[in-house]
Amino acid sequence: METRSASLVVLDQPAVSELASQLRGQLVGPTDPGYDDVRRCWNGMIDKRPALVVRCAGPSDVRVAVEFARKHGLPVAVRGGGHNVSGNAICDGGLVVDLSGMRGVRVDPANRTVRAEGGATIGDLDRETQVFGLAVPMGVVSETGIAGLTLGGGLGWLRRRYGLSCDNLLSVDLVTASGELITVEPGQHPDLWWALAGGGGNFGVVTSFEFRAHPVGPEVYFAFVLHPRERAAAALRQWREWAADAPDEISSFAVLWRVPELPELPPEQHGRPAVVLLAMHSGDPAAGEEALRPLRELGTPVADLSGPMSYLGVQSFFDEDYPPHVMRYYWKSRYLTGLPDEAIDQLVSANDASPSPRSNIDIWQLGGAMSRRSVQATAFGDRSAPFLVGVESNWELPADDEAGVAWGRETFAQLAPFSMAGGYLNFPGFYEDHDRLVADTFGPNLGRLRATKRRYDPSNLFRLNHNIRPS
Ligand SMILES: Cc1cc2nc3c(=O)[nH]c(=O)nc-3n(C[C@H](O)[C@H](O)[C@H](O)COP(=O)(O)OP(=O)(O)OC[C@H]3O[C@@H](n4cnc5c(N)ncnc54)[C@H](O)[C@@H]3O)c2cc1C
């Protein structure tokens, strides 16, 4: 309560009333109904109390909000889908530019392009593009925001065929720190254009994205093959060999987890550590079945739920595993230089040691189209890693926070000998060791990113992100 009233006292009330009168959307402060709803993030661990939340209805509201925050010296948080594990979509005592009401999507089927507003979710984009048998490479959980995901790169089931989400950008409408609304595309603002592909929310607020879309679906072939704990290391070694020759149409994962109590999974496996091999083939389902047969025949799985599935079904397959608000999450990542047997053994033991049955460790097969761009082609950085490990510590009770975070950190640390410097910045933990993480991840691109930041946001107004400091 103290913070609530303190937030209001420091703000100039006539100025706040004037701000409200300039908006098409809604201004929500600590004493307004609905305040507790608008300050919630996907991660239930995040409990921040902003002074003001501007629920933007369009780009003009975004401009007004940014100008107000700058003039009054308020910290600024930008909320797209609100999914980032760090909770940077919300801030204490500052102003939240909330785009979650801006979710419009328009597809141009003739040109295979799509424009989506900055608060759209992956599910919004997928539903509209699939009307025309099209898809944009996005992530694998449909409720995630396209904004944070694309600005940080964007890895999903189409990564090896069509690249990262940011590789498919055609243009971006952006409100800069000075409150200007500009269109950024290859011929306009070239440094900014380059920086937005991986440089995160450092350069302004994206009010809409234009993407290239590709023919995908409506049905694809999806593989889901479960191996028990006893075969976990062997299955991972076989998957590693199989993945080395997989065509770009296939993107796969190996997930170390505890088998959930689902009727379609063998009851004797429920609650036990195991590995599940998952893959999607993005072409014709019959060709996908043929191409994924060898993956399904690696050893003797204890369950095989593979089959043709709608692309929309694949895109929302994991949704129920990641409920918003109620669960607590801590996610970190490492790019591996390879997947040697020692790394596999380490990952299998880390999964055994997980204190929560809801946690998992995802090994993403990289390569393919996403890796065929040079380090300097986009701000994103080095794309040469063959695998990315996402350590996903997920649990339910506040009392387990310490154990959940500790397991995530420990597993992350144990992978150091097999890892490249830096990490995937969309799985940033709580940005521990922030400056080194950012410098290592961007590598040779950091200088150009800094220069671009100095030009477009010299006072570092947009700093609640993987921050590129102007100096
Ligand atoms: C359940 C789940 C599944 C995920 N799956 C994947 C996956 O398959 N692939 C993958 O690559 N990542 C995945 N992620 C990570 C995801 O990419 C990041 O969490 C990303 O930040 C989410 O974007 P958001 O808009 O929802 O986040 P928010 O929390 O709203 O925003 C994160 C940051 O992005 C910036 N930002 C947000 N909106 C804007 C905007 N309109 N303009 C400018 N800056 C903005 C801000 O700096 C903000 O702090 C997943 C995350 C979750 C929680």
Coordinates of C-alpha atoms and ligand atoms in Angstrom, one line a residue:
M1 CA 0.0 0.0 0.0
E2 CA 2.9 2.3 0.8
T3 CA 4.4 2.0 -2.6
R4 CA 1.0 2.6 -4.1
S5 CA 0.4 5.9 -2.4
A6 CA 4.1 6.9 -2.8
S7 CA 3.7 6.3 -6.6
L8 CA 0.8 8.7 -6.7
V9 CA 2.3 11.4 -4.5
V10 CA 5.4 11.9 -6.6
L11 CA 3.3 12.3 -9.7
D12 CA 1.8 15.7 -10.6
Q13 CA -2.0 15.0 -10.5
P14 CA -3.0 17.6 -13.0
A15 CA -0.4 16.2 -15.4
V16 CA -1.8 12.7 -14.9
S17 CA -5.3 13.9 -15.6
E18 CA -4.1 15.6 -18.7
L19 CA -2.4 12.4 -19.8
A20 CA -5.7 10.5 -19.3
S21 CA -7.5 13.0 -21.4
Q22 CA -5.0 12.6 -24.3
L23 CA -5.5 8.9 -24.6
R24 CA -7.9 6.8 -26.7
G25 CA -7.1 3.9 -24.4
Q26 CA -7.2 3.7 -20.7
L27 CA -4.9 5.0 -17.9
V28 CA -4.7 2.7 -14.9
G29 CA -3.1 3.8 -11.6
P30 CA -2.7 2.0 -8.3
T31 CA -6.1 3.1 -6.9
D32 CA -8.1 2.2 -10.1
P33 CA -10.1 -1.0 -10.4
G34 CA -8.3 -3.6 -12.4
Y35 CA -4.8 -2.4 -11.3
D36 CA -3.9 -5.8 -10.0
D37 CA -4.9 -7.5 -13.3
V38 CA -2.9 -5.1 -15.6
R39 CA 0.3 -5.4 -13.5
R40 CA 0.3 -9.2 -13.7
C41 CA 2.9 -11.0 -15.9
W42 CA 2.9 -14.5 -17.2
N43 CA 5.6 -15.4 -14.5
G44 CA 3.8 -15.6 -11.2
M45 CA 7.0 -14.7 -9.4
I46 CA 6.8 -11.1 -10.7
D47 CA 5.0 -8.7 -8.3
K48 CA 5.8 -5.1 -9.4
R49 CA 3.8 -2.0 -8.7
P50 CA 3.9 0.6 -11.5
A51 CA 2.8 4.2 -11.0
L52 CA 0.9 4.2 -14.2
V53 CA -0.2 1.7 -16.8
V54 CA -1.1 3.1 -20.2
R55 CA -3.4 0.6 -22.0
C56 CA -2.7 1.8 -25.5
A57 CA -5.4 1.7 -28.1
G58 CA -3.0 2.7 -31.0
P59 CA 0.3 4.3 -32.0
S60 CA -0.8 7.8 -30.9
D61 CA -1.3 6.5 -27.3
V62 CA 2.1 5.0 -27.4
R63 CA 3.6 8.4 -28.4
V64 CA 1.7 10.2 -25.7
A65 CA 2.9 7.6 -23.1
V66 CA 6.5 7.8 -24.1
E67 CA 6.5 11.6 -24.1
F68 CA 4.9 11.7 -20.7
A69 CA 7.4 9.3 -19.2
R70 CA 10.4 11.1 -20.7
K71 CA 9.1 14.5 -19.5
H72 CA 8.5 13.3 -16.0
G73 CA 11.6 11.2 -15.7
L74 CA 9.7 8.0 -15.1
P75 CA 11.2 4.5 -15.7
V76 CA 9.5 2.9 -18.7
A77 CA 8.5 -0.7 -19.2
V78 CA 7.1 -1.9 -22.5
R79 CA 4.6 -4.8 -22.5
G80 CA 3.9 -6.9 -25.5
G81 CA 2.6 -10.4 -24.6
G82 CA 4.0 -10.0 -21.0
H83 CA 5.7 -13.4 -21.3
N84 CA 9.3 -12.6 -20.6
V85 CA 10.4 -14.6 -17.6
S86 CA 12.4 -11.6 -16.2
G87 CA 9.2 -9.6 -15.7
N88 CA 10.6 -6.6 -17.5
A89 CA 7.2 -5.9 -19.1
I90 CA 6.3 -4.3 -15.8
C91 CA 8.3 -1.9 -13.5
D92 CA 8.1 -0.6 -10.0
G93 CA 7.1 3.0 -9.7
G94 CA 7.3 3.8 -13.4
L95 CA 5.1 3.9 -16.5
V96 CA 4.1 0.8 -18.4
V97 CA 3.4 1.2 -22.1
D98 CA 1.0 -1.7 -22.4
L99 CA 0.3 -2.9 -25.9
S100 CA -1.7 -5.9 -24.9
G101 CA -4.9 -4.4 -26.3
M102 CA -3.3 -3.8 -29.7
R103 CA -3.6 -7.3 -31.3
G104 CA -4.9 -6.6 -34.8
V105 CA -3.5 -8.8 -37.7
R106 CA -4.0 -8.3 -41.4
V107 CA -2.8 -10.7 -44.0
D108 CA -2.1 -9.9 -47.6
P109 CA -2.4 -13.4 -49.2
A110 CA -1.4 -12.2 -52.7
N111 CA 1.9 -10.9 -51.6
R112 CA 2.3 -13.4 -48.7
T113 CA 2.8 -10.7 -46.2
V114 CA 1.2 -10.0 -42.8
R115 CA 1.0 -7.0 -40.6
A116 CA 0.4 -7.5 -36.8
E117 CA 0.2 -5.0 -34.0
G118 CA 2.8 -4.9 -31.2
G119 CA 0.6 -6.6 -28.6
A120 CA -0.4 -9.5 -30.8
T121 CA 0.3 -13.1 -29.6
I122 CA 1.6 -15.9 -31.7
G123 CA -1.9 -17.5 -31.6
D124 CA -3.4 -14.2 -33.1
L125 CA -0.9 -14.3 -35.9
D126 CA -1.2 -18.0 -36.6
R127 CA -5.0 -18.0 -36.7
E128 CA -5.1 -15.2 -39.3
T129 CA -2.3 -16.5 -41.5
Q130 CA -3.6 -20.1 -41.5
V131 CA -6.9 -18.8 -43.0
F132 CA -4.7 -18.5 -46.2
G133 CA -2.5 -21.6 -45.5
L134 CA 0.4 -19.3 -44.5
A135 CA 2.6 -19.0 -41.4
V136 CA 5.3 -16.8 -40.0
P137 CA 8.1 -18.5 -38.1
M138 CA 7.3 -17.8 -34.4
G139 CA 7.7 -19.6 -31.1
V140 CA 6.1 -22.9 -29.9
V141 CA 3.6 -21.6 -27.3
S142 CA 0.7 -19.7 -28.8
E143 CA 0.2 -17.2 -25.9
T144 CA 3.6 -15.7 -26.2
G145 CA 3.8 -12.1 -27.5
I146 CA 5.3 -11.7 -31.0
A147 CA 7.0 -8.4 -30.0
G148 CA 9.5 -9.5 -27.4
L149 CA 10.0 -12.8 -29.2
T150 CA 10.8 -11.2 -32.6
L151 CA 12.9 -8.4 -31.2
G152 CA 15.0 -11.0 -29.4
G153 CA 15.3 -13.4 -32.4
G154 CA 12.4 -15.8 -32.3
L155 CA 12.9 -19.6 -32.4
G156 CA 10.2 -22.1 -33.3
W157 CA 9.1 -25.0 -35.4
L158 CA 10.0 -23.3 -38.7
R159 CA 13.5 -22.1 -37.6
R160 CA 15.5 -24.5 -39.7
R161 CA 13.3 -24.0 -42.8
Y162 CA 12.6 -20.2 -42.8
G163 CA 14.9 -18.8 -40.1
L164 CA 14.3 -16.8 -37.0
S165 CA 11.2 -14.6 -36.6
C166 CA 13.4 -11.5 -37.0
D167 CA 14.7 -12.8 -40.3
N168 CA 11.2 -12.6 -41.7
L169 CA 10.6 -9.0 -40.9
L170 CA 9.8 -6.6 -43.8
S171 CA 9.2 -3.4 -41.9
V172 CA 8.4 -2.1 -38.4
D173 CA 6.4 0.9 -37.2
L174 CA 8.3 2.3 -34.2
V175 CA 7.8 5.1 -31.6
T176 CA 11.3 6.3 -30.7
A177 CA 12.5 7.7 -27.4
S178 CA 11.8 11.2 -28.8
G179 CA 8.2 10.3 -29.4
E180 CA 8.5 10.2 -33.2
L181 CA 6.5 7.5 -35.1
I182 CA 8.7 6.2 -37.9
T183 CA 8.6 3.3 -40.3
V184 CA 11.8 1.2 -40.2
E185 CA 12.7 -0.9 -43.3
P186 CA 15.8 -1.9 -45.1
G187 CA 16.1 1.3 -47.1
Q188 CA 15.1 3.6 -44.2
H189 CA 17.1 3.9 -41.0
P190 CA 19.5 1.1 -42.0
D191 CA 21.2 0.9 -38.6
L192 CA 18.0 0.8 -36.7
W193 CA 16.7 -1.9 -39.1
W194 CA 19.7 -4.0 -38.5
A195 CA 19.5 -3.4 -34.7
L196 CA 15.9 -4.4 -34.4
A197 CA 16.7 -8.0 -35.5
G198 CA 17.8 -9.3 -32.2
G199 CA 18.6 -6.1 -30.3
G200 CA 15.4 -6.3 -28.3
G201 CA 13.3 -3.4 -27.0
N202 CA 16.3 -1.0 -26.8
F203 CA 15.4 1.3 -29.6
G204 CA 11.7 2.2 -29.2
V205 CA 8.2 0.8 -29.0
V206 CA 7.1 -1.3 -32.0
T207 CA 3.5 -0.5 -32.7
S208 CA 3.3 -3.0 -35.7
F209 CA 5.4 -5.5 -37.5
E210 CA 5.2 -6.5 -41.1
F211 CA 6.4 -10.1 -41.9
R212 CA 6.9 -12.3 -44.8
A213 CA 4.7 -15.4 -44.6
H214 CA 5.2 -18.9 -46.1
P215 CA 2.9 -21.7 -47.2
V216 CA 2.6 -24.1 -44.2
G217 CA -0.2 -26.5 -43.2
P218 CA -3.1 -26.7 -42.6
E219 CA -1.8 -30.2 -41.7
V220 CA 1.8 -31.1 -40.9
Y221 CA 3.4 -34.2 -39.4
F222 CA 4.3 -34.0 -35.8
A223 CA 6.5 -36.6 -33.9
F224 CA 6.3 -37.3 -30.2
V225 CA 8.3 -40.2 -29.0
L226 CA 8.9 -41.0 -25.3
H227 CA 11.9 -42.9 -24.0
P228 CA 12.2 -44.0 -20.4
R229 CA 14.9 -42.9 -18.0
E230 CA 16.9 -46.1 -18.5
R231 CA 17.2 -45.2 -22.2
A232 CA 17.5 -41.4 -21.9
A233 CA 21.2 -41.1 -22.6
A234 CA 21.1 -43.6 -25.4
A235 CA 18.1 -42.0 -27.0
L236 CA 19.8 -38.6 -26.8
R237 CA 22.9 -39.9 -28.5
Q238 CA 20.8 -41.5 -31.3
W239 CA 18.9 -38.3 -31.7
R240 CA 22.1 -36.3 -32.0
E241 CA 23.3 -38.5 -34.9
W242 CA 19.9 -38.4 -36.6
A243 CA 19.6 -34.6 -36.2
A244 CA 23.0 -34.1 -38.0
D245 CA 21.4 -35.2 -41.3
A246 CA 17.9 -34.0 -40.9
P247 CA 16.5 -31.8 -43.7
D248 CA 15.6 -28.2 -43.2
E249 CA 11.8 -29.0 -43.3
I250 CA 12.4 -30.7 -39.9
S251 CA 13.0 -28.8 -36.6
S252 CA 13.3 -31.0 -33.5
F253 CA 13.8 -30.9 -29.8
A254 CA 14.7 -33.4 -27.1
V255 CA 13.0 -32.6 -23.8
L256 CA 14.1 -34.0 -20.5
W257 CA 11.2 -34.0 -18.1
R258 CA 9.1 -36.0 -15.7
V259 CA 6.3 -37.8 -17.4
P260 CA 3.0 -36.0 -16.6
E261 CA 0.0 -38.0 -15.5
L262 CA -1.8 -38.0 -18.8
P263 CA -4.0 -40.9 -19.9
E264 CA -2.2 -41.1 -23.3
L265 CA 1.1 -41.8 -21.5
P266 CA 1.9 -45.1 -19.9
P267 CA 0.8 -45.1 -16.2
E268 CA 4.0 -46.9 -15.1
Q269 CA 6.0 -43.9 -16.4
H270 CA 4.0 -41.2 -14.7
G271 CA 6.2 -39.0 -12.5
R272 CA 9.4 -40.6 -13.7
P273 CA 12.3 -38.8 -15.4
A274 CA 12.3 -39.5 -19.2
V275 CA 13.2 -38.0 -22.5
V276 CA 10.7 -37.1 -25.2
L277 CA 11.9 -36.5 -28.8
L278 CA 9.7 -34.0 -30.6
A279 CA 9.8 -32.9 -34.2
M280 CA 7.7 -31.1 -36.8
H281 CA 8.0 -31.5 -40.5
S282 CA 6.6 -28.4 -42.2
G283 CA 5.9 -29.9 -45.6
D284 CA 3.3 -32.3 -46.9
P285 CA 2.2 -34.6 -44.0
A286 CA 2.8 -37.8 -46.0
A287 CA 6.4 -36.7 -46.8
G288 CA 6.7 -35.7 -43.2
E289 CA 5.7 -39.2 -42.0
E290 CA 8.3 -40.7 -44.2
A291 CA 11.0 -38.3 -43.2
L292 CA 10.3 -38.7 -39.5
R293 CA 10.0 -42.5 -39.5
P294 CA 13.7 -43.0 -38.6
L295 CA 13.3 -40.7 -35.5
R296 CA 10.4 -42.9 -34.3
E297 CA 12.5 -46.0 -34.8
L298 CA 15.4 -45.0 -32.6
G299 CA 15.5 -47.8 -30.0
T300 CA 12.2 -48.9 -28.5
P301 CA 10.1 -46.0 -27.2
V302 CA 7.5 -46.5 -24.5
A303 CA 5.0 -44.3 -26.2
D304 CA 4.7 -42.8 -29.7
L305 CA 2.0 -40.3 -30.2
S306 CA 3.2 -39.1 -33.6
G307 CA 0.8 -38.4 -36.4
P308 CA -0.6 -35.7 -38.7
M309 CA -1.7 -32.7 -36.8
S310 CA -3.0 -29.3 -37.7
Y311 CA -0.3 -26.6 -37.7
L312 CA -2.5 -24.7 -35.2
G313 CA -2.6 -27.8 -33.0
V314 CA 1.2 -28.0 -33.1
Q315 CA 1.5 -24.3 -32.3
S316 CA -0.6 -24.7 -29.2
F317 CA 0.5 -28.2 -28.2
F318 CA 2.4 -27.0 -25.1
D319 CA 0.1 -24.2 -24.0
E320 CA -1.4 -26.1 -21.1
D321 CA 2.0 -26.8 -19.7
Y322 CA 2.7 -23.1 -19.2
P323 CA -0.3 -21.5 -17.5
P324 CA 0.0 -17.8 -16.9
H325 CA 0.1 -16.1 -13.4
V326 CA -0.4 -19.2 -11.3
M327 CA 3.0 -20.8 -11.9
R328 CA 6.5 -19.6 -11.1
Y329 CA 9.2 -19.8 -13.7
Y330 CA 13.0 -19.3 -14.0
W331 CA 14.5 -19.9 -17.4
K332 CA 18.1 -19.7 -18.6
S333 CA 19.8 -20.8 -21.8
R334 CA 23.2 -21.9 -23.2
Y335 CA 24.3 -22.4 -26.8
L336 CA 26.3 -25.7 -27.0
T337 CA 29.3 -26.1 -29.2
G338 CA 28.2 -29.8 -29.7
L339 CA 26.4 -32.5 -27.7
P340 CA 29.2 -34.8 -26.5
D341 CA 28.4 -37.8 -24.4
E342 CA 29.6 -36.0 -21.2
A343 CA 27.1 -33.2 -21.8
I344 CA 24.3 -35.7 -22.3
D345 CA 25.2 -37.4 -19.0
Q346 CA 25.2 -34.1 -17.3
L347 CA 21.8 -33.2 -18.7
V348 CA 20.3 -36.5 -17.7
S349 CA 21.6 -36.2 -14.1
A350 CA 20.4 -32.6 -13.9
N351 CA 16.9 -33.7 -14.9
D352 CA 17.0 -36.4 -12.2
A353 CA 17.9 -33.7 -9.6
S354 CA 15.1 -31.3 -10.5
P355 CA 13.1 -30.4 -7.4
S356 CA 9.9 -29.9 -9.3
P357 CA 8.0 -32.4 -11.5
R358 CA 6.9 -29.4 -13.7
S359 CA 10.5 -28.5 -14.8
N360 CA 12.2 -29.5 -18.0
I361 CA 15.3 -29.1 -20.0
D362 CA 14.9 -28.5 -23.7
I363 CA 17.6 -29.2 -26.2
W364 CA 16.8 -27.3 -29.4
Q365 CA 18.3 -28.6 -32.7
L366 CA 19.5 -25.5 -34.5
G367 CA 21.2 -25.2 -37.9
G368 CA 19.4 -25.0 -41.2
A369 CA 18.1 -21.6 -42.5
M370 CA 18.5 -19.8 -39.2
S371 CA 22.2 -20.5 -39.2
R372 CA 22.9 -19.4 -42.8
R373 CA 23.3 -15.8 -41.9
S374 CA 26.6 -14.3 -40.8
V375 CA 27.2 -12.9 -37.3
Q376 CA 27.1 -9.4 -38.6
A377 CA 24.1 -9.7 -40.9
T378 CA 21.7 -9.0 -38.1
A379 CA 22.2 -7.7 -34.5
F380 CA 21.3 -11.2 -33.2
G381 CA 24.9 -12.4 -33.2
D382 CA 26.5 -15.8 -33.7
R383 CA 24.2 -18.4 -35.2
S384 CA 26.7 -21.2 -35.5
A385 CA 25.7 -23.3 -32.4
P386 CA 24.3 -26.7 -33.4
F387 CA 22.1 -26.9 -30.2
L388 CA 20.6 -24.5 -27.6
V389 CA 19.7 -25.7 -24.2
G390 CA 16.8 -24.1 -22.4
V391 CA 16.8 -24.8 -18.7
E392 CA 13.1 -24.4 -17.6
S393 CA 12.6 -24.4 -13.9
N394 CA 8.9 -24.4 -13.3
W395 CA 7.1 -24.8 -10.0
E396 CA 3.9 -23.9 -8.2
L397 CA 4.5 -22.5 -4.7
P398 CA 6.3 -19.4 -3.4
A399 CA 7.8 -21.6 -0.7
D400 CA 9.7 -23.4 -3.5
D401 CA 11.2 -20.3 -5.0
E402 CA 14.7 -20.8 -3.6
A403 CA 14.9 -24.4 -4.7
G404 CA 13.5 -23.6 -8.2
V405 CA 15.9 -20.8 -8.9
A406 CA 18.8 -22.7 -7.4
W407 CA 18.2 -25.8 -9.6
G408 CA 18.0 -23.5 -12.7
R409 CA 21.3 -21.8 -11.8
E410 CA 23.1 -25.0 -11.0
T411 CA 22.0 -26.7 -14.2
F412 CA 23.1 -23.6 -16.2
A413 CA 26.5 -23.6 -14.4
Q414 CA 27.1 -27.3 -15.0
L415 CA 26.7 -26.7 -18.8
A416 CA 29.5 -24.2 -18.9
P417 CA 32.2 -26.6 -20.2
F418 CA 30.1 -27.5 -23.3
S419 CA 28.9 -24.0 -24.0
M420 CA 29.6 -20.9 -26.1
A421 CA 29.8 -17.5 -24.5
G422 CA 26.5 -15.6 -24.2
G423 CA 23.1 -17.1 -24.5
Y424 CA 19.6 -16.7 -26.1
L425 CA 18.4 -13.4 -24.7
N426 CA 14.8 -14.4 -24.8
F427 CA 15.5 -16.9 -22.0
P428 CA 17.5 -14.5 -19.7
G429 CA 16.8 -15.7 -16.2
F430 CA 16.7 -12.6 -14.1
Y431 CA 19.5 -11.0 -16.1
E432 CA 22.2 -12.0 -13.6
D433 CA 25.7 -10.9 -14.8
H434 CA 23.8 -8.7 -17.3
D435 CA 26.6 -6.7 -18.9
R436 CA 28.7 -9.8 -19.6
L437 CA 25.8 -11.7 -20.9
V438 CA 24.9 -8.9 -23.3
A439 CA 28.5 -8.3 -24.4
D440 CA 29.2 -12.0 -25.0
T441 CA 25.9 -12.6 -26.9
F442 CA 26.3 -9.7 -29.3
G443 CA 30.1 -10.1 -29.6
P444 CA 31.4 -8.1 -32.6
N445 CA 27.9 -6.4 -33.0
L446 CA 28.0 -4.6 -29.7
G447 CA 29.8 -1.5 -31.0
R448 CA 27.3 -0.9 -33.8
L449 CA 24.5 -1.6 -31.4
R450 CA 25.9 1.0 -29.0
A451 CA 26.3 3.6 -31.7
T452 CA 22.7 3.0 -32.8
K453 CA 21.5 3.3 -29.2
R454 CA 23.3 6.6 -28.8
R455 CA 21.6 7.9 -31.9
Y456 CA 18.1 6.8 -31.2
D457 CA 17.9 6.6 -27.4
P458 CA 20.9 8.6 -25.9
S459 CA 19.3 8.9 -22.4
N460 CA 18.6 5.1 -22.3
L461 CA 14.8 5.7 -21.8
F462 CA 14.2 2.1 -22.9
R463 CA 16.4 0.2 -20.5
L464 CA 14.2 -2.5 -19.0
N465 CA 15.4 -5.2 -21.4
H466 CA 18.7 -6.8 -22.4
N467 CA 20.1 -3.3 -22.2
I468 CA 22.6 -1.9 -24.6
R469 CA 24.1 1.0 -22.7
P470 CA 24.6 4.0 -24.9
S471 CA 28.1 4.6 -23.4
Ligands
LIG1 C1 5.6 -20.1 -22.3 C2 6.7 -19.5 -23.1 C3 7.1 -20.1 -24.2 C4 8.2 -19.5 -25.0 N1 8.5 -20.1 -26.2 C5 9.5 -19.5 -26.9 C6 9.8 -20.1 -28.2 O1 9.3 -21.1 -28.6 N2 10.7 -19.4 -28.9 C7 11.4 -18.3 -28.5 O2 12.2 -17.8 -29.2 N3 11.1 -17.7 -27.3 C8 10.1 -18.3 -26.5 N4 9.8 -17.7 -25.3 C9 10.5 -16.6 -24.9 C10 9.9 -15.3 -25.4 O3 10.5 -15.1 -26.7 C11 10.3 -14.1 -24.6 O4 9.7 -14.3 -23.3 C12 9.7 -12.8 -25.2 O5 10.3 -11.7 -24.5 C13 8.2 -12.8 -25.1 O6 7.7 -11.6 -25.7 P1 6.5 -10.9 -25.0 O7 6.1 -9.8 -26.0 O8 5.4 -11.8 -24.6 O9 7.2 -10.4 -23.7 P2 7.1 -9.1 -22.8 O10 7.4 -9.6 -21.5 O11 5.8 -8.3 -23.0 O12 8.3 -8.2 -23.3 C14 9.6 -8.6 -23.2 C15 10.4 -7.4 -23.6 O13 10.3 -7.2 -25.0 C16 10.3 -5.8 -25.2 N5 9.0 -5.5 -25.9 C17 7.8 -6.1 -25.7 N6 6.9 -5.6 -26.6 C18 7.5 -4.6 -27.2 C19 7.1 -3.7 -28.2 N7 5.9 -3.7 -28.7 N8 8.0 -2.8 -28.7 C20 9.3 -2.8 -28.2 N9 9.7 -3.6 -27.3 C21 8.9 -4.5 -26.8 C22 10.5 -5.1 -23.9 O14 11.8 -4.8 -23.7 C23 10.0 -6.1 -22.9 O15 10.7 -6.0 -21.7 C24 8.8 -18.3 -24.6 C25 8.4 -17.7 -23.4 C26 7.4 -18.3 -22.6 C27 6.9 -17.6 -21.4

